[in-house]
Amino acid sequence: MSMLSIHRRAALGLIGGLAAACAGIFSTVPAKADSTVTLWSWRTEDEAAMRRIFDAFEAKTPGIKVNIQFTPDADYQNRLSTALRGGRGPDIAQLKAYGELQPFVDAGYLDALDDSVPELKNMADAALGGARGRTDGKVYGVPYSVPMMGVFYNQDIFAAQGIEIPKTYKDFVAACDRLKAAGITPIATGGANGSAWELEIGVGVVGPTVYGPGFYDEMMAGKATFEDPRYVAALKRFAELKPYFPDGFAGIDYTTATQQFIGGKAAMFLGGSFENGSFKAQNPKLKFSIFPFPTDDAGAKLYTSAFSDGSYGLVSESASKEAATKVLGFMASAEFAQMFADELGWPPARTDVTVKDPVLAQMMEMSKNSTPYLTLVGFRWQSPTASSVLQSEIIDMVEGNIAPEKLAADMQAAVATWFKPKQ
């Protein structure tokens, strides 16, 4: 425990003692002032929706105000780390999942929530897995979504070009060829300006239909590696899509790629379900849906990558823990899950919701056949991560400057420095 923590808690104890003493003297005190709970998030695109959700919470919860502060994703982790080190963090922090959560747990910046937030028991382990401490197995955050990945497509463009949802990879390539012949960019994507993570998601969309649903467990058990022919085949398949990417895709960033899809200049976008609400908010007239990436066999079950996107955790240094815990209890409730699904169109962390959005309904159906998003769930626990190597080399692989086998070997060499298979 830091000296700052000791001093703060001693001061809080003194204040609390004085308050108790005063309460004994003055039996009729004025109404208690509002407690303001500060909540930090990186989801700037969700600001309006989150404000509406917490306006509803505040209306039902007199005495608690939620001050939501947003920081762009690119700056968020640094801001949060710096603030927590200095004892100036929020009461509730949005937290990345899996390996990106662990440093905050190890540093003692967060309180475990297993006992204080009972509604966590109503969440599936797929949601809770991203919020668990690796060493103690305790839950350090309230998950909000289990996104999955797929192919977003423009329904008007597909209809105008006479294209059905592809049932096989061969059909998918034929659809791309038809779109390209019509002067339409088949797939919007790009990896410039730090957005190579979007290309990694593309591999996550394609991968499960190539390496299969049991591959993650084989990797975790040490029975397969990134050099396995199945993973190399997944990389090759992603690289095969280059002719259908925008010209100069390496110089296009994520935002530009999404605008190509949202604006109707591209017919498809390989992405996560978190795009649903954002696409709708930016172009309410856009008619789109999503399908799983097809495999070679028309009769094969189609699998999609899924993961816990993140969670909201209680900062140990919070001076408003009681109120913050009530807010977290709300965020773990079925009521919040329903509002989250309605407002944002993401698959919520709880399944006891009524799905109203047709795109979300399709996502929930696809999520029934899911496998963990390999590079995120399994290989971001220490550095160098599989993602860091994939993101740094994937443009060269797609451009043909390095072979998929070379990228796979580099990923394996990186994670072999720290990854220990489960026994």
Coordinates of C-alpha atoms in Angstrom, one line a residue:
M1 CA 0.0 0.0 0.0
S2 CA 1.4 3.4 -0.9
M3 CA 2.0 6.2 1.6
L4 CA -0.5 8.2 -0.4
S5 CA -3.0 5.5 0.2
I6 CA -2.2 5.3 3.9
H7 CA -2.5 9.1 4.3
R8 CA -5.7 9.2 2.3
R9 CA -7.4 6.4 4.2
A10 CA -6.3 7.8 7.6
A11 CA -7.8 11.2 6.5
L12 CA -11.0 9.4 5.4
G13 CA -11.1 7.6 8.7
L14 CA -10.8 10.9 10.6
I15 CA -13.4 12.5 8.5
G16 CA -15.7 9.5 8.9
G17 CA -15.2 9.6 12.7
L18 CA -16.0 13.3 12.9
A19 CA -19.1 12.8 10.7
A20 CA -20.3 10.0 13.0
A21 CA -19.7 12.2 16.1
C22 CA -21.5 15.1 14.5
A23 CA -24.4 12.8 13.6
G24 CA -24.7 11.9 17.2
I25 CA -24.8 15.6 18.3
F26 CA -27.1 16.8 15.5
S27 CA -29.9 14.3 15.2
T28 CA -31.7 16.3 12.5
V29 CA -29.1 17.0 9.8
P30 CA -29.9 18.3 6.3
A31 CA -30.4 15.9 3.4
K32 CA -27.2 14.2 2.4
A33 CA -25.4 15.9 -0.5
D34 CA -25.1 14.0 -3.8
S35 CA -22.2 11.6 -4.2
T36 CA -20.5 12.1 -7.5
V37 CA -18.9 9.1 -9.0
T38 CA -16.3 9.7 -11.7
L39 CA -16.2 7.2 -14.5
W40 CA -13.5 7.1 -17.2
S41 CA -14.0 5.6 -20.7
W42 CA -12.2 5.4 -24.0
R43 CA -15.4 5.0 -26.0
T44 CA -15.8 8.5 -27.2
E45 CA -18.2 7.4 -29.9
D46 CA -20.6 6.1 -27.2
E47 CA -20.7 9.4 -25.2
A48 CA -24.3 10.3 -26.0
A49 CA -25.7 6.8 -25.5
M50 CA -23.8 6.4 -22.2
R51 CA -25.1 9.7 -20.9
R52 CA -28.7 8.7 -21.7
I53 CA -28.1 5.4 -19.8
F54 CA -26.8 7.1 -16.7
D55 CA -29.4 9.8 -16.8
A56 CA -31.9 7.0 -16.4
F57 CA -29.9 5.6 -13.5
E58 CA -29.6 9.0 -11.8
A59 CA -33.4 9.5 -12.1
K60 CA -33.9 6.3 -10.2
T61 CA -31.1 6.7 -7.7
P62 CA -31.3 9.9 -5.8
G63 CA -28.1 11.0 -4.2
I64 CA -25.7 9.6 -6.8
K65 CA -24.4 11.5 -9.9
V66 CA -22.2 9.9 -12.5
N67 CA -19.6 12.1 -14.1
I68 CA -18.5 10.3 -17.3
Q69 CA -15.3 11.5 -18.8
F70 CA -14.1 10.3 -22.2
T71 CA -10.5 10.1 -23.5
P72 CA -9.7 8.9 -27.0
D73 CA -8.6 5.3 -27.1
A74 CA -5.1 6.1 -28.3
D75 CA -4.4 8.2 -25.2
Y76 CA -6.6 6.4 -22.7
Q77 CA -4.2 3.7 -21.3
N78 CA -1.4 6.2 -20.7
R79 CA -3.8 8.7 -19.0
L80 CA -5.3 6.0 -16.8
S81 CA -1.9 4.5 -15.8
T82 CA -0.4 7.9 -15.0
A83 CA -3.4 8.9 -12.9
L84 CA -3.5 5.7 -11.0
R85 CA 0.2 5.9 -10.2
G86 CA -0.3 9.3 -8.9
G87 CA -3.4 8.5 -6.9
R88 CA -5.6 10.7 -9.0
G89 CA -7.6 8.2 -10.9
P90 CA -11.4 8.0 -11.3
D91 CA -13.7 6.1 -9.0
I92 CA -14.6 3.7 -11.9
A93 CA -12.3 3.0 -14.8
Q94 CA -13.1 1.3 -18.1
L95 CA -10.6 -1.5 -18.3
K96 CA -9.1 -3.4 -21.3
A97 CA -9.5 -7.2 -21.1
Y98 CA -7.2 -10.1 -20.5
G99 CA -3.5 -9.2 -20.6
E100 CA -4.1 -5.5 -20.7
L101 CA -6.0 -5.7 -17.4
Q102 CA -3.4 -7.7 -15.6
P103 CA -0.8 -4.9 -14.9
F104 CA -3.5 -2.9 -13.0
V105 CA -4.4 -5.9 -11.0
D106 CA -0.8 -6.7 -10.2
A107 CA -0.2 -3.0 -9.1
G108 CA -3.1 -3.2 -6.7
Y109 CA -5.0 -0.4 -8.4
L110 CA -8.3 -2.3 -8.4
D111 CA -10.7 -3.9 -5.9
A112 CA -12.0 -7.4 -6.6
L113 CA -15.8 -7.3 -7.1
D114 CA -16.7 -11.0 -6.5
D115 CA -18.5 -10.2 -3.2
S116 CA -19.6 -6.6 -3.7
V117 CA -21.4 -7.0 -7.1
P118 CA -23.6 -10.1 -6.7
E119 CA -25.1 -9.7 -10.3
L120 CA -21.7 -10.9 -11.7
K121 CA -23.0 -14.4 -10.9
N122 CA -25.5 -14.0 -13.7
M123 CA -22.8 -13.4 -16.4
A124 CA -21.3 -16.1 -18.5
D125 CA -17.7 -17.0 -18.1
A126 CA -17.0 -15.8 -21.7
A127 CA -17.8 -12.3 -20.4
L128 CA -16.1 -12.6 -17.1
G129 CA -12.9 -14.2 -18.5
G130 CA -11.6 -10.9 -19.7
A131 CA -12.0 -9.3 -16.2
R132 CA -10.3 -12.0 -14.1
G133 CA -7.0 -11.7 -12.5
R134 CA -4.6 -14.3 -13.9
T135 CA -3.1 -15.4 -10.6
D136 CA -6.0 -15.2 -8.1
G137 CA -9.0 -15.8 -10.5
K138 CA -10.9 -12.9 -8.9
V139 CA -13.1 -10.6 -11.0
Y140 CA -11.9 -7.0 -11.2
G141 CA -14.4 -5.5 -13.5
V142 CA -18.0 -5.6 -14.6
P143 CA -18.0 -6.8 -18.3
Y144 CA -20.3 -4.9 -20.7
S145 CA -20.1 -6.8 -23.9
V146 CA -19.0 -10.0 -25.6
P147 CA -18.4 -8.9 -29.2
M148 CA -18.0 -11.2 -32.1
M149 CA -16.6 -10.7 -35.6
G150 CA -18.0 -11.0 -39.1
V151 CA -18.5 -9.4 -42.5
F152 CA -20.6 -6.3 -42.4
Y153 CA -22.3 -5.7 -45.8
N154 CA -24.3 -3.0 -47.5
Q155 CA -27.7 -4.5 -48.3
D156 CA -28.6 -2.0 -51.0
I157 CA -25.3 -2.6 -52.9
F158 CA -25.7 -6.4 -52.6
A159 CA -29.3 -6.1 -53.9
A160 CA -28.4 -3.8 -56.7
Q161 CA -25.6 -6.1 -57.9
G162 CA -27.7 -9.3 -57.5
I163 CA -25.4 -10.7 -54.8
E164 CA -26.7 -13.1 -52.2
I165 CA -24.9 -13.7 -48.9
P166 CA -22.0 -16.0 -49.9
K167 CA -22.4 -19.6 -48.8
T168 CA -18.8 -20.6 -49.6
Y169 CA -15.4 -18.9 -50.0
K170 CA -15.7 -19.4 -53.7
D171 CA -19.0 -17.5 -53.6
F172 CA -17.4 -14.8 -51.6
V173 CA -14.6 -14.3 -54.1
A174 CA -17.1 -14.3 -57.0
A175 CA -19.1 -11.6 -55.2
C176 CA -15.9 -9.5 -54.7
D177 CA -15.1 -9.9 -58.4
R178 CA -18.6 -8.7 -59.4
L179 CA -18.4 -5.7 -57.1
K180 CA -15.0 -4.8 -58.4
A181 CA -16.2 -5.1 -62.0
A182 CA -19.0 -2.6 -61.1
G183 CA -16.5 -0.1 -59.8
I184 CA -17.3 -0.7 -56.1
T185 CA -14.6 -1.4 -53.6
P186 CA -15.5 -4.9 -52.3
I187 CA -13.9 -4.6 -48.8
A188 CA -13.0 -1.4 -46.9
T189 CA -10.0 -1.8 -44.7
G190 CA -6.6 -0.3 -43.9
G191 CA -3.8 -0.3 -41.4
A192 CA -2.2 3.2 -41.4
N193 CA -1.6 5.5 -38.5
G194 CA -1.6 2.8 -35.8
S195 CA -4.7 1.1 -37.0
A196 CA -3.2 -2.2 -38.0
W197 CA -5.4 -3.7 -35.3
E198 CA -8.2 -3.4 -37.9
L199 CA -6.2 -5.8 -40.1
E200 CA -5.7 -8.1 -37.2
I201 CA -9.4 -8.2 -36.7
G202 CA -9.7 -9.2 -40.4
V203 CA -7.5 -12.2 -39.6
G204 CA -9.9 -12.8 -36.6
V205 CA -12.9 -12.8 -39.0
V206 CA -11.3 -15.2 -41.5
G207 CA -9.3 -17.4 -39.1
P208 CA -11.9 -19.6 -37.4
T209 CA -13.3 -20.8 -40.7
V210 CA -9.8 -22.0 -41.7
Y211 CA -8.2 -23.3 -38.5
G212 CA -11.5 -24.5 -36.8
P213 CA -13.1 -24.0 -33.5
G214 CA -10.9 -26.4 -31.5
F215 CA -7.6 -24.6 -32.5
Y216 CA -7.7 -22.2 -29.6
D217 CA -7.7 -25.1 -27.0
E218 CA -4.9 -26.8 -28.9
M219 CA -2.8 -23.6 -28.7
M220 CA -3.5 -23.2 -25.0
A221 CA -2.5 -26.8 -24.4
G222 CA 0.7 -26.5 -26.4
K223 CA -0.5 -29.0 -29.0
A224 CA -0.3 -26.4 -31.8
T225 CA 1.6 -23.2 -32.5
F226 CA 1.3 -20.2 -34.8
E227 CA 3.5 -22.2 -37.2
D228 CA 0.8 -24.8 -37.5
P229 CA -0.2 -25.2 -41.2
R230 CA -3.8 -24.3 -40.2
Y231 CA -2.8 -20.9 -38.8
V232 CA -0.5 -20.3 -41.8
A233 CA -3.4 -21.1 -44.1
A234 CA -5.6 -18.5 -42.3
L235 CA -2.9 -15.9 -42.9
K236 CA -2.7 -16.9 -46.6
R237 CA -6.4 -16.6 -47.0
F238 CA -6.5 -13.1 -45.5
A239 CA -3.7 -12.1 -47.9
E240 CA -5.6 -13.5 -50.8
L241 CA -8.2 -10.8 -50.2
K242 CA -5.8 -8.0 -51.1
P243 CA -7.2 -7.5 -54.7
Y244 CA -10.5 -6.6 -53.1
F245 CA -9.1 -4.0 -50.6
P246 CA -9.0 -0.3 -51.5
D247 CA -6.1 0.8 -53.7
G248 CA -3.3 1.8 -51.4
F249 CA -4.9 0.2 -48.4
A250 CA -1.6 0.4 -46.4
G251 CA -2.0 4.1 -46.4
I252 CA -5.6 4.1 -45.2
D253 CA -6.5 4.2 -41.6
Y254 CA -9.4 2.7 -39.7
T255 CA -11.5 5.9 -39.7
T256 CA -11.2 6.3 -43.4
A257 CA -12.0 2.7 -44.0
T258 CA -15.1 2.9 -41.9
Q259 CA -16.2 6.0 -43.8
Q260 CA -15.8 4.2 -47.1
F261 CA -18.3 1.6 -45.8
I262 CA -20.6 4.0 -44.1
G263 CA -20.7 6.3 -47.1
G264 CA -21.6 3.4 -49.5
K265 CA -18.3 3.5 -51.4
A266 CA -17.4 0.0 -50.2
A267 CA -19.7 -3.0 -50.0
M268 CA -18.2 -4.8 -47.0
F269 CA -16.2 -4.3 -43.9
L270 CA -14.5 -6.9 -41.7
G271 CA -15.2 -5.9 -38.2
G272 CA -16.4 -6.5 -34.7
S273 CA -20.0 -6.1 -33.5
F274 CA -19.0 -2.9 -31.7
E275 CA -19.3 -1.2 -35.1
N276 CA -23.1 -1.7 -35.2
G277 CA -24.1 1.3 -33.1
S278 CA -21.4 3.5 -34.6
F279 CA -22.4 2.8 -38.2
K280 CA -26.1 3.5 -37.4
A281 CA -25.2 6.7 -35.5
Q282 CA -23.1 8.0 -38.4
N283 CA -25.5 7.1 -41.2
P284 CA -29.0 6.3 -40.0
K285 CA -30.0 5.6 -43.7
L286 CA -27.4 2.9 -44.2
K287 CA -29.0 -0.5 -44.7
F288 CA -26.5 -3.1 -43.5
S289 CA -26.2 -6.4 -41.8
I290 CA -23.5 -9.0 -41.0
F291 CA -22.7 -12.6 -41.9
P292 CA -19.9 -15.0 -40.8
F293 CA -17.0 -15.4 -43.2
P294 CA -17.7 -18.5 -45.4
T295 CA -15.5 -21.5 -45.6
D296 CA -14.8 -23.9 -48.5
D297 CA -17.6 -26.3 -47.6
A298 CA -21.2 -25.0 -48.1
G299 CA -22.4 -27.4 -45.4
A300 CA -19.8 -26.6 -42.8
K301 CA -20.8 -24.8 -39.5
L302 CA -19.4 -21.3 -39.6
Y303 CA -17.5 -20.1 -36.5
T304 CA -16.7 -16.6 -35.5
S305 CA -14.1 -15.1 -33.1
A306 CA -15.5 -13.7 -29.8
F307 CA -14.0 -12.0 -26.8
S308 CA -14.8 -9.9 -23.8
D309 CA -14.3 -6.3 -24.9
G310 CA -13.5 -4.9 -21.5
S311 CA -15.1 -4.1 -18.1
Y312 CA -15.6 -1.3 -15.6
G313 CA -13.5 -1.6 -12.4
L314 CA -13.5 -0.1 -8.9
V315 CA -10.4 1.9 -8.3
S316 CA -8.9 1.1 -4.9
E317 CA -8.1 4.7 -4.1
S318 CA -11.7 5.8 -4.8
A319 CA -13.1 8.1 -2.1
S320 CA -16.6 7.2 -3.1
K321 CA -16.6 3.4 -3.0
E322 CA -20.1 2.9 -1.6
A323 CA -21.6 5.0 -4.4
A324 CA -19.3 3.6 -7.0
T325 CA -20.2 0.1 -6.0
K326 CA -23.9 0.9 -6.5
V327 CA -23.1 2.2 -9.9
L328 CA -21.2 -1.0 -10.7
G329 CA -24.1 -3.0 -9.4
F330 CA -26.4 -1.2 -11.9
M331 CA -23.9 -1.9 -14.7
A332 CA -24.0 -5.6 -13.9
S333 CA -27.8 -5.6 -14.0
A334 CA -30.2 -7.0 -16.6
E335 CA -31.6 -3.4 -16.9
F336 CA -28.2 -2.0 -17.9
A337 CA -27.7 -4.9 -20.4
Q338 CA -31.0 -4.2 -22.0
M339 CA -30.3 -0.4 -22.3
F340 CA -26.7 -1.2 -23.5
A341 CA -28.1 -3.4 -26.3
D342 CA -30.9 -0.9 -27.2
E343 CA -28.6 2.1 -27.2
L344 CA -25.4 0.7 -28.7
G345 CA -26.4 -2.4 -30.6
W346 CA -23.6 -4.5 -29.1
P347 CA -24.0 -8.0 -27.7
P348 CA -24.3 -7.3 -24.0
A349 CA -22.5 -9.2 -21.3
R350 CA -25.8 -10.8 -20.1
T351 CA -28.0 -12.9 -22.3
D352 CA -31.3 -12.2 -20.5
V353 CA -32.2 -9.3 -22.8
T354 CA -34.8 -8.8 -25.5
V355 CA -33.1 -8.2 -28.8
K356 CA -34.9 -5.6 -30.9
D357 CA -32.2 -4.6 -33.4
P358 CA -32.1 -7.0 -36.4
V359 CA -28.3 -6.6 -36.9
L360 CA -27.8 -7.4 -33.2
A361 CA -30.1 -10.3 -33.5
Q362 CA -28.0 -11.7 -36.3
M363 CA -24.8 -11.2 -34.2
M364 CA -26.4 -13.0 -31.3
E365 CA -27.2 -15.9 -33.6
M366 CA -23.7 -16.0 -35.0
S367 CA -22.2 -15.9 -31.5
K368 CA -23.8 -19.4 -30.8
N369 CA -20.9 -20.8 -32.8
S370 CA -17.9 -18.9 -31.5
T371 CA -14.3 -19.5 -30.6
P372 CA -12.0 -17.2 -28.5
Y373 CA -10.3 -14.4 -30.5
L374 CA -7.0 -16.2 -30.6
T375 CA -4.4 -13.4 -30.5
L376 CA -6.3 -11.3 -27.9
V377 CA -7.7 -13.9 -25.5
G378 CA -4.7 -16.2 -25.6
F379 CA -1.6 -14.2 -26.4
R380 CA -1.7 -10.6 -25.0
W381 CA -0.7 -11.5 -21.4
Q382 CA 3.0 -10.5 -21.7
S383 CA 5.2 -8.7 -24.2
P384 CA 6.0 -9.3 -26.9
T385 CA 2.4 -10.1 -27.7
A386 CA 1.3 -12.1 -30.8
S387 CA -0.7 -9.0 -31.7
S388 CA 2.3 -6.7 -31.6
V389 CA 4.1 -8.9 -34.2
L390 CA 1.0 -9.4 -36.3
Q391 CA 0.2 -5.8 -36.5
S392 CA 3.8 -4.8 -37.3
E393 CA 4.2 -7.3 -40.1
I394 CA 0.8 -7.9 -41.6
I395 CA 0.9 -5.1 -44.2
D396 CA 4.2 -6.6 -45.5
M397 CA 2.6 -10.0 -45.6
V398 CA -0.5 -8.8 -47.6
E399 CA 1.8 -6.8 -49.9
G400 CA 3.8 -10.0 -50.5
N401 CA 7.0 -8.7 -49.0
I402 CA 7.2 -11.5 -46.5
A403 CA 5.6 -14.9 -46.6
P404 CA 2.8 -15.9 -44.2
E405 CA 5.1 -18.6 -42.9
K406 CA 7.6 -15.9 -41.9
L407 CA 5.0 -13.9 -40.0
A408 CA 3.7 -17.0 -38.3
A409 CA 7.3 -18.0 -37.2
D410 CA 7.9 -14.5 -35.9
M411 CA 4.7 -14.6 -33.9
Q412 CA 5.6 -17.9 -32.4
A413 CA 9.2 -16.9 -31.6
A414 CA 7.8 -13.8 -29.7
V415 CA 5.2 -15.6 -27.6
A416 CA 7.6 -18.5 -26.9
T417 CA 9.6 -16.1 -24.7
W418 CA 6.8 -16.1 -22.1
F419 CA 3.9 -18.4 -23.0
K420 CA 3.6 -21.6 -20.9
P421 CA 0.9 -24.1 -22.1
K422 CA -1.7 -25.2 -19.6
Q423 CA -0.9 -28.6 -18.2

